[in-house]
Tab-separated table of C-alpha atoms in Angstrom:
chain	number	residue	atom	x	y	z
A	1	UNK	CA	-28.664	-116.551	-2.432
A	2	UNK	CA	-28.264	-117.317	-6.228
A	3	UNK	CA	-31.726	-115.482	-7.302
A	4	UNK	CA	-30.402	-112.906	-5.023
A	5	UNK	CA	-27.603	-112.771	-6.810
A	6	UNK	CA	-29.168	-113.013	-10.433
A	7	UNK	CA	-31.081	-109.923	-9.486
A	8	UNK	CA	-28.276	-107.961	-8.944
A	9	UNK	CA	-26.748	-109.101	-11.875
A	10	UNK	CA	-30.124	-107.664	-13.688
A	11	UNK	CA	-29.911	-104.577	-11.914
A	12	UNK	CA	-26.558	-103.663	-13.556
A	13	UNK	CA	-25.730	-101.425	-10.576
A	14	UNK	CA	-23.072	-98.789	-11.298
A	15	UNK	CA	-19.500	-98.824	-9.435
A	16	UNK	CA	-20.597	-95.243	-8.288
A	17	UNK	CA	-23.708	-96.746	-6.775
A	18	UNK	CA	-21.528	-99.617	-4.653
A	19	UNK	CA	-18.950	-97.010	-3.224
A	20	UNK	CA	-21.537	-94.934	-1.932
A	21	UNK	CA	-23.768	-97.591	-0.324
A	22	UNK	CA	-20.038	-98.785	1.171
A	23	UNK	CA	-19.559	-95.461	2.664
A	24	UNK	CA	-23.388	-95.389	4.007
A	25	UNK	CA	-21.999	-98.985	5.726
A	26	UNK	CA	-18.911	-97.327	7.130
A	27	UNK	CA	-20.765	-94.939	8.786
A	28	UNK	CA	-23.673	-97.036	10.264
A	29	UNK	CA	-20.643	-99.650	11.684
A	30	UNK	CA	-19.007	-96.398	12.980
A	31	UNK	CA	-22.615	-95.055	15.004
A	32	UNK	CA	-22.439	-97.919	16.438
A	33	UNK	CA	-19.341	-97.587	17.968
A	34	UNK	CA	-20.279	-94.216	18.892
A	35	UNK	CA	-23.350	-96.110	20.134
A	36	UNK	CA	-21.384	-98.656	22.416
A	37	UNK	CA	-18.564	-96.511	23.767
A	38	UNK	CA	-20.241	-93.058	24.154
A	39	UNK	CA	-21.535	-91.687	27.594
A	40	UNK	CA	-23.225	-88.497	28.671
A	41	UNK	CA	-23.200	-86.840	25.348
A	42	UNK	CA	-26.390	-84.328	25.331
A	43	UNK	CA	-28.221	-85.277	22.278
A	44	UNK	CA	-28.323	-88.873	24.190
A	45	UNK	CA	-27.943	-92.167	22.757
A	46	UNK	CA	-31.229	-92.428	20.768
A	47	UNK	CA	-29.962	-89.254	18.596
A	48	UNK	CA	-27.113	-91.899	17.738
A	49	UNK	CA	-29.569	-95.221	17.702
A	50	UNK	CA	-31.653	-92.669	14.941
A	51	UNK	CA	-29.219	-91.827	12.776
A	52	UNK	CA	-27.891	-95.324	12.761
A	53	UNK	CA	-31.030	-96.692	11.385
A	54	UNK	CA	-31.390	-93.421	8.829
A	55	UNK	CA	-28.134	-94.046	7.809
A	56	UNK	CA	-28.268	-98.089	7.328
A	57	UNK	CA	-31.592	-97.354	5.012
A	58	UNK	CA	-29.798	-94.448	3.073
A	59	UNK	CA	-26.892	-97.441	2.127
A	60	UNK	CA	-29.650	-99.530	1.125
A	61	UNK	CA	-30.755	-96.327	-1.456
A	62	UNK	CA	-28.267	-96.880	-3.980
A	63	UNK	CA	-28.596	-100.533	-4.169
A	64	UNK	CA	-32.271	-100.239	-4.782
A	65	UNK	CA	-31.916	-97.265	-7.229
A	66	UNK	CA	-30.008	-99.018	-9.439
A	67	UNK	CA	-28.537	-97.723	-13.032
A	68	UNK	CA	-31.464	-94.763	-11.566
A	69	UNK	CA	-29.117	-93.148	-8.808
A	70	UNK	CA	-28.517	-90.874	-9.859
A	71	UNK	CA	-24.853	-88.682	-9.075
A	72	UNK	CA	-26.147	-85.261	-6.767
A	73	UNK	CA	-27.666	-87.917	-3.918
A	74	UNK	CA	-24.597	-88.579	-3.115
A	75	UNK	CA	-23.810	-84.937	-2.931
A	76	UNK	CA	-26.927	-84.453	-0.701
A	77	UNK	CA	-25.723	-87.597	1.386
A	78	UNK	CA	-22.414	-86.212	2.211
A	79	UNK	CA	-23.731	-83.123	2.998
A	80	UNK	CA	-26.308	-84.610	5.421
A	81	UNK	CA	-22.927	-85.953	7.253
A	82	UNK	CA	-21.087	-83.125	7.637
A	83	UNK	CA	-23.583	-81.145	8.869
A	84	UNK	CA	-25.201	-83.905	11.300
A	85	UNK	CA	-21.254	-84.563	12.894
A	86	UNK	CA	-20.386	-81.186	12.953
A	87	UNK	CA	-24.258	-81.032	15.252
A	88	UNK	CA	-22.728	-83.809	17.408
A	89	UNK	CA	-18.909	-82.234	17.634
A	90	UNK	CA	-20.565	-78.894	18.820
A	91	UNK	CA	-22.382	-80.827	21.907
A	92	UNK	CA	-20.458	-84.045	22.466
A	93	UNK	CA	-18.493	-83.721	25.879
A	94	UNK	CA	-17.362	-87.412	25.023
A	95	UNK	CA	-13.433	-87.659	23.724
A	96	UNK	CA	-14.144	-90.494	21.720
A	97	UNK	CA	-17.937	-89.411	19.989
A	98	UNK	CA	-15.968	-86.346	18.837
A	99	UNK	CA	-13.172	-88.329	17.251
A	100	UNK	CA	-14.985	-90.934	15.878
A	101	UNK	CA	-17.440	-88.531	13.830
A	102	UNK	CA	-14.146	-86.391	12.339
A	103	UNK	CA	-12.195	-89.770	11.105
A	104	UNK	CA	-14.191	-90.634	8.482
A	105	UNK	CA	-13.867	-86.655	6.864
A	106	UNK	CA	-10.722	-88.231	4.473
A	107	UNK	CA	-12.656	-90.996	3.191
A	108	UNK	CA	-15.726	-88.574	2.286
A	109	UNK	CA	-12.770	-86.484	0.911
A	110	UNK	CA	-11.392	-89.515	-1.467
A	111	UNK	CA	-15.038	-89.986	-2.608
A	112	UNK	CA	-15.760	-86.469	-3.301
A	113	UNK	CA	-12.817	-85.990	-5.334
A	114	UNK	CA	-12.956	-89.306	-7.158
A	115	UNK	CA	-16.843	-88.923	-8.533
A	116	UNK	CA	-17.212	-85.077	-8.995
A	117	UNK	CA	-15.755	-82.154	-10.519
A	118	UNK	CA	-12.644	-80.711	-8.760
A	119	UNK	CA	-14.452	-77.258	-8.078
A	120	UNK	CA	-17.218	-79.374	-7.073
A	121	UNK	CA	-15.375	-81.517	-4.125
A	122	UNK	CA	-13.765	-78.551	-3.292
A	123	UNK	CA	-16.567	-76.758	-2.231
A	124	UNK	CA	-18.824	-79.156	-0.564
A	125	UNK	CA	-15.564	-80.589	1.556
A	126	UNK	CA	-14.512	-76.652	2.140
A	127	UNK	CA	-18.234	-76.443	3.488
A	128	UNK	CA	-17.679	-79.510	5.629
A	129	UNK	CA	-15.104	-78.533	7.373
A	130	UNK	CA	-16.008	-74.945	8.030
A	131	UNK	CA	-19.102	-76.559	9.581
A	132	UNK	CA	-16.290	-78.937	11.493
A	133	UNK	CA	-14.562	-75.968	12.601
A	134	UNK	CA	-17.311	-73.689	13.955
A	135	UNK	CA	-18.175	-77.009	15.983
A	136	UNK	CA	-14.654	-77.771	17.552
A	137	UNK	CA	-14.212	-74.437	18.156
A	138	UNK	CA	-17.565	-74.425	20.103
A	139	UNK	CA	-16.758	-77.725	21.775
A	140	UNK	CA	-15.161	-77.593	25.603
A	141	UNK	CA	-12.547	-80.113	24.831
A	142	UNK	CA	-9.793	-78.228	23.753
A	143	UNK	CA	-7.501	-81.531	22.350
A	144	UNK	CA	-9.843	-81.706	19.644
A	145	UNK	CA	-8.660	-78.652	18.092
A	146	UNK	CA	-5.728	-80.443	16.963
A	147	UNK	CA	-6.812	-83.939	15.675
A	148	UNK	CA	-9.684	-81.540	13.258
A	149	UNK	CA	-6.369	-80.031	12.014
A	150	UNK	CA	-4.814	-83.334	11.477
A	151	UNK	CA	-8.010	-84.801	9.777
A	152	UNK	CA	-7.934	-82.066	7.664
A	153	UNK	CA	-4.999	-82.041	6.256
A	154	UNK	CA	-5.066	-86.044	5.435
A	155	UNK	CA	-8.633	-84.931	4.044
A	156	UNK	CA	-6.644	-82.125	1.751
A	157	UNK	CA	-4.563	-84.640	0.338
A	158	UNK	CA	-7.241	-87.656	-0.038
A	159	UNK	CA	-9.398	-84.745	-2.479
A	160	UNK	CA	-6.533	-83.979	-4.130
A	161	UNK	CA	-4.967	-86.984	-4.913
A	162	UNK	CA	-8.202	-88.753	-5.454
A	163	UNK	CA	-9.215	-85.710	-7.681
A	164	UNK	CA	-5.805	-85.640	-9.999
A	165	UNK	CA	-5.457	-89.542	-10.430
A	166	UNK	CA	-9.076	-89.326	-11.324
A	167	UNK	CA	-8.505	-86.861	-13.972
A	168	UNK	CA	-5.580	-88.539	-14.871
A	169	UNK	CA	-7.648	-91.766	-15.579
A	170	UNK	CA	-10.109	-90.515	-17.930
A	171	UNK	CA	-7.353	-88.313	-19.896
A	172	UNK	CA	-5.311	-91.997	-20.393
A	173	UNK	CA	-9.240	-93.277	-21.190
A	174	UNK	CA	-10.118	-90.930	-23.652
A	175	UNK	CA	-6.485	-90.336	-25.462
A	176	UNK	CA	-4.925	-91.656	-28.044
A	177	UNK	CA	-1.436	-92.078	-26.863
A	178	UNK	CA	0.442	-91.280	-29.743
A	179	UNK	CA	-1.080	-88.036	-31.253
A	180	UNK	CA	-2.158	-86.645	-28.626
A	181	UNK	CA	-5.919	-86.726	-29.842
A	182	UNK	CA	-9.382	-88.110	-28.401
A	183	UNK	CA	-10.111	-91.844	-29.074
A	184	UNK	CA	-13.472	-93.274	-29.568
A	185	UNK	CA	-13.628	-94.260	-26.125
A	186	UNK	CA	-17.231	-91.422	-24.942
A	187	UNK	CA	-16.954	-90.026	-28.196
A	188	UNK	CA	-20.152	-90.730	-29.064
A	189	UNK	CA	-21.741	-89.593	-26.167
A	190	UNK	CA	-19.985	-85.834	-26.983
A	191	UNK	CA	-21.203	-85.787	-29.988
A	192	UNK	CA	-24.516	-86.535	-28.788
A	193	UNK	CA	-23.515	-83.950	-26.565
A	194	UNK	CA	-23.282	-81.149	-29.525
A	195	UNK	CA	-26.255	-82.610	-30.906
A	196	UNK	CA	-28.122	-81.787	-28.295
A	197	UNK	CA	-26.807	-78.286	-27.820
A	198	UNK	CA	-27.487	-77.790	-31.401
A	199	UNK	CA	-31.249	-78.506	-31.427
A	200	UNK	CA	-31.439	-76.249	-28.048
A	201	UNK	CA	-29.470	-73.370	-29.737
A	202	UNK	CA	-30.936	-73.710	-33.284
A	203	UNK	CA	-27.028	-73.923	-34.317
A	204	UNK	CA	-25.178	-76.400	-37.176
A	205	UNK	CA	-22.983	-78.977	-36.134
A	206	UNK	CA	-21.254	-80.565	-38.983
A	207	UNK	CA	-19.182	-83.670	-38.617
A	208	UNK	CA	-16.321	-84.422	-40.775
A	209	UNK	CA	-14.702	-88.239	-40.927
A	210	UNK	CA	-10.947	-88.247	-42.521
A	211	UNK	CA	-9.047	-91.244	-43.650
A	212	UNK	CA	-5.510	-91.669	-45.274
A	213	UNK	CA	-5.137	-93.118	-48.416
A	214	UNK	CA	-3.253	-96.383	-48.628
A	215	UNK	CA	-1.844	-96.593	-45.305
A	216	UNK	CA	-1.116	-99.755	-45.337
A	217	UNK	CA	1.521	-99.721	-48.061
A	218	UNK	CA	2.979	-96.893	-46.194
A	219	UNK	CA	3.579	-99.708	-43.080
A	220	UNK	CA	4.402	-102.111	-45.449
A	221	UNK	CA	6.817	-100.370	-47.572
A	222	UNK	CA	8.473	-98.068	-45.432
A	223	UNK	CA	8.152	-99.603	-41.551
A	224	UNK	CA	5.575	-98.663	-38.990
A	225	UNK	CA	7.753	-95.482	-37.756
A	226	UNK	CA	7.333	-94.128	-40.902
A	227	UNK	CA	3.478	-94.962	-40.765
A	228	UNK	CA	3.508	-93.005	-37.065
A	229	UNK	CA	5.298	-90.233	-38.148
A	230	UNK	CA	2.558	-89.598	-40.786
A	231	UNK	CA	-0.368	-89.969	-38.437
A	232	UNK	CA	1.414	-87.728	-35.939
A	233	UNK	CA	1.904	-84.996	-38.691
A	234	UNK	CA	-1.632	-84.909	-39.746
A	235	UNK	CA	-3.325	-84.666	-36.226
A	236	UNK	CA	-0.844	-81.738	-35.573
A	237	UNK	CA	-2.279	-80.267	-38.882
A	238	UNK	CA	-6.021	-81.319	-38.076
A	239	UNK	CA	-5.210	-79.175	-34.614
A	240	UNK	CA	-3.665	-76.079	-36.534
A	241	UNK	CA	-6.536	-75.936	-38.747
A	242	UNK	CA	-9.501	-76.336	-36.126
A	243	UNK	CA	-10.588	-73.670	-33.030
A	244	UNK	CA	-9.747	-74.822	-29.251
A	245	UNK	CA	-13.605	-75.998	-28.922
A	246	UNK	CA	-13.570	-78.454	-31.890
A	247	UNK	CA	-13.681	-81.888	-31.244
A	248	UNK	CA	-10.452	-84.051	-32.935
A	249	UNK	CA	-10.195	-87.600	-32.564
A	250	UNK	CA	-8.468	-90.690	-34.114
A	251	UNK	CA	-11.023	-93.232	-34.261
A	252	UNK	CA	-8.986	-96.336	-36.115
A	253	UNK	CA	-5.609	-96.703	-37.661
A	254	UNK	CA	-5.893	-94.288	-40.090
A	255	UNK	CA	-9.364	-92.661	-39.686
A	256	UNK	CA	-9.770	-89.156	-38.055
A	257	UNK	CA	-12.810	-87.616	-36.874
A	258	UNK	CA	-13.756	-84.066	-36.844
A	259	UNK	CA	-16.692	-82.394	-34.767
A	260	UNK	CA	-17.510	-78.385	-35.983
A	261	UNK	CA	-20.213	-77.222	-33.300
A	262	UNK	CA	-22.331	-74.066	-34.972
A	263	UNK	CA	-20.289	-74.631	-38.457
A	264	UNK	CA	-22.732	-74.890	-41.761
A	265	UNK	CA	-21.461	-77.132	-44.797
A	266	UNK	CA	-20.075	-74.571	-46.269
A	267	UNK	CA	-17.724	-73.269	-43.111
A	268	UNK	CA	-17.191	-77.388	-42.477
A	269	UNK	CA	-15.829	-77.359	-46.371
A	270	UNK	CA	-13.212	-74.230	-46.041
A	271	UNK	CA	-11.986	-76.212	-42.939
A	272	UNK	CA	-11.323	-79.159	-45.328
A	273	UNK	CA	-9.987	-76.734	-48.088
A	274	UNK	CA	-7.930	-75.306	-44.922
A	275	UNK	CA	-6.579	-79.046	-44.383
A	276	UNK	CA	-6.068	-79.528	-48.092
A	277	UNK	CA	-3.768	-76.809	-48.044
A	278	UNK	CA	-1.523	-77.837	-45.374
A	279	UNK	CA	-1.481	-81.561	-46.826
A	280	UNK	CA	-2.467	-81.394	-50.424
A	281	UNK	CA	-2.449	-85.301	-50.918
A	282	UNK	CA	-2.935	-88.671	-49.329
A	283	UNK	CA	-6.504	-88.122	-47.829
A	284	UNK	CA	-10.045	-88.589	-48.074
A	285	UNK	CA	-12.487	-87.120	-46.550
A	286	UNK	CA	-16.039	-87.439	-46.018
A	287	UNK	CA	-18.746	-84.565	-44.502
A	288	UNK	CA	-22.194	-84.081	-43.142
A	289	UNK	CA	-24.213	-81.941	-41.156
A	290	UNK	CA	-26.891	-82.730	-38.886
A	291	UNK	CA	-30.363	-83.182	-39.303
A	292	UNK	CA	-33.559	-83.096	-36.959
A	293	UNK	CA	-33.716	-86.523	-35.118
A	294	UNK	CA	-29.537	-87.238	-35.524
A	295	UNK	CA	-27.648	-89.292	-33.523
A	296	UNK	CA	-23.653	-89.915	-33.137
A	297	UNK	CA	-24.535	-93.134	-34.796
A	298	UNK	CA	-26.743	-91.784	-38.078
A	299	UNK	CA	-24.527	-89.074	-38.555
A	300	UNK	CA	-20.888	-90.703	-38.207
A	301	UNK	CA	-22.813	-92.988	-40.708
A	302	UNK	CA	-23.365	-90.645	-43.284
A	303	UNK	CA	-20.458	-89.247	-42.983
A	304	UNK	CA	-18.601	-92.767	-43.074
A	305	UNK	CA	-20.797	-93.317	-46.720
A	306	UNK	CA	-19.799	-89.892	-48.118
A	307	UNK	CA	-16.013	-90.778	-46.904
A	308	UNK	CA	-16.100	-94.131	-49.378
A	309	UNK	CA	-17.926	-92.146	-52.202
A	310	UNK	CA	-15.282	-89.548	-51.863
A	311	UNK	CA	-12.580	-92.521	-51.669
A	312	UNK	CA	-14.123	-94.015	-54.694
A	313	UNK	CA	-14.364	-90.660	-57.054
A	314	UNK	CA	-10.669	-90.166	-55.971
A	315	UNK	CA	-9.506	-93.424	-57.562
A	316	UNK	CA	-10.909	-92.350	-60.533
A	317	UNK	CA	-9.857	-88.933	-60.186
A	318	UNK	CA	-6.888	-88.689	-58.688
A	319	UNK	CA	-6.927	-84.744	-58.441
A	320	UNK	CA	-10.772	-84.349	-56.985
């Protein structure tokens, strides 16, 4: 049991990964109550007994996969189940069968709309239950008419819910709470992002790393409301000066950083100069654009070193 467990400590198996082999266990434990209490159903118990056994190896899939499962099985998985219920809805002539396979549409709702893009869960749980519905309707007992309608409205609310305190998560994640901004939390993964883009497009991507002069004093001097109200007033003027696809974050106390997909270093300096002229003083800044081979990490570096430079020249200059 402890190597056991040591290997799935090395396997560093993603929460995604455990929910879905927990639904693939939800639905085996529920075939087999299908299993035990159905009678007389055409497709015949070994149609249940097989998918059972399909079903307990699929929850093993994730498991095995690892870090390597990878997000559109799941996607595939779910869509295996509606359309292999809505098979056994169309046929089943057993109360029970039919009710068992629509329960478990809410919880394939929740997990839907907590791992995938709203439009996404929208349209593979629309699909579902459009399947669902062309299989009640073709059912003989007319009862279950009424529980699909139930089931889908508690499945409605699951993907919704699921899908807005989702969304609601990763805004909370990725913000910084009092301007408004992006934090470093993913950031460097969408810069990567742009990167990437770049190389594919043959476009610039410059990447320009602000920080505020003596902010410290400013907290020390005159009180830490007077230190907010400062960083609040330059991320409203770091928003004003950029375009709506422009990446803005606060990355530390008093450190901004500023992502300009398909901008040269000329085009990233007018957006300083831009900056400069909405807050002439108080700020350093430091610029670079990428290069074959970047990374988030190489060029938030050189950035971070022309930043210091620019610090440095500024001391001596106060008007550069």
């Amino acid at each position: 049991m402890r190597r056991f467990g040591e290997w799935l400590a090395r396997r560093r198996i993603p929460l995604f990964a455990w929910v879905t082999a927990a639904a693939g266990v939800v639905i085996a434990a529920s075939g087999l109550l299908d299993a035990v209490t159905s009678t007389g159903d055409p497709l015949g118990s070994g149609w249940t007994w097989f998918w059972i056994a399909v079903t307990i190896v699929l929850a093993g899939t994730p498991i095995a996969f690892g870090s390597r499962f990878v997000r559109w099985l799941g996607l595939v998985g779910a869509s295996v189940f509606f359309v292999v219920t809505s098979v056994q809805m169309a046929v089943s002539v057993a109360p029970v069968a039919s009710v068992n396979n629509i329960v478990l549409y809410p919880m394939f709702a929740c997990y839907l709309g907590w791992f995938y893009r709203r439009w996404v869960a929208r349209a593979v749980t629309g699909a579902g239950f459009a399947l669902s519905l062309t299989a009640v309707l073709l059912n003989p007992l007319d009862a279950l008419l009424l529980t699909w309608f139930n089931v889908l409205l508690a499945s409605v609310f699951c993907l919704e819910a699921a899908g807005y305190l989702r969304s609601r998560l990763d805004r909370e994640i990725t913000t910084d709470p009092l301007t408004g901004l992006l934090n470093r939390s993913g950031l460097d993964a969408r810069i990567d992002l742009e990167l990437t883009r770049a190389a594919r497009t043959g476009q610039p991507v410059a990447v320009v790393i602000v920080d505020l002069d003596d902010f410290k004093r400013v907290n020390d001097e005159r009180g830490h409301a007077e230190g907010d109200r400062r960083l609040v007033e330059f991320a409203a003027a770091l928003r004003s000066i950029t375009r709506p696809y422009d990446l803005v974050a606060r990355i530390g106390g008093d450190e901004f950083l500023v992502v300009l997909p398909a901008t040269a270093e000329r085009e990233a300096a007018e957006v300083t100069a831009r900056l400069h002229a909405s807050i002439p003083e108080g700020w350093s800044f430091g610029l670079a654009v990428a290069e074959p081979d970047d990374t988030a990490h190489t060029i938030r570096d050189r950035a971070d070193r022309r930043l210091y430079a620019h610090k440095a020249s500024r001391k001596q200059d106060p008007a550069r």
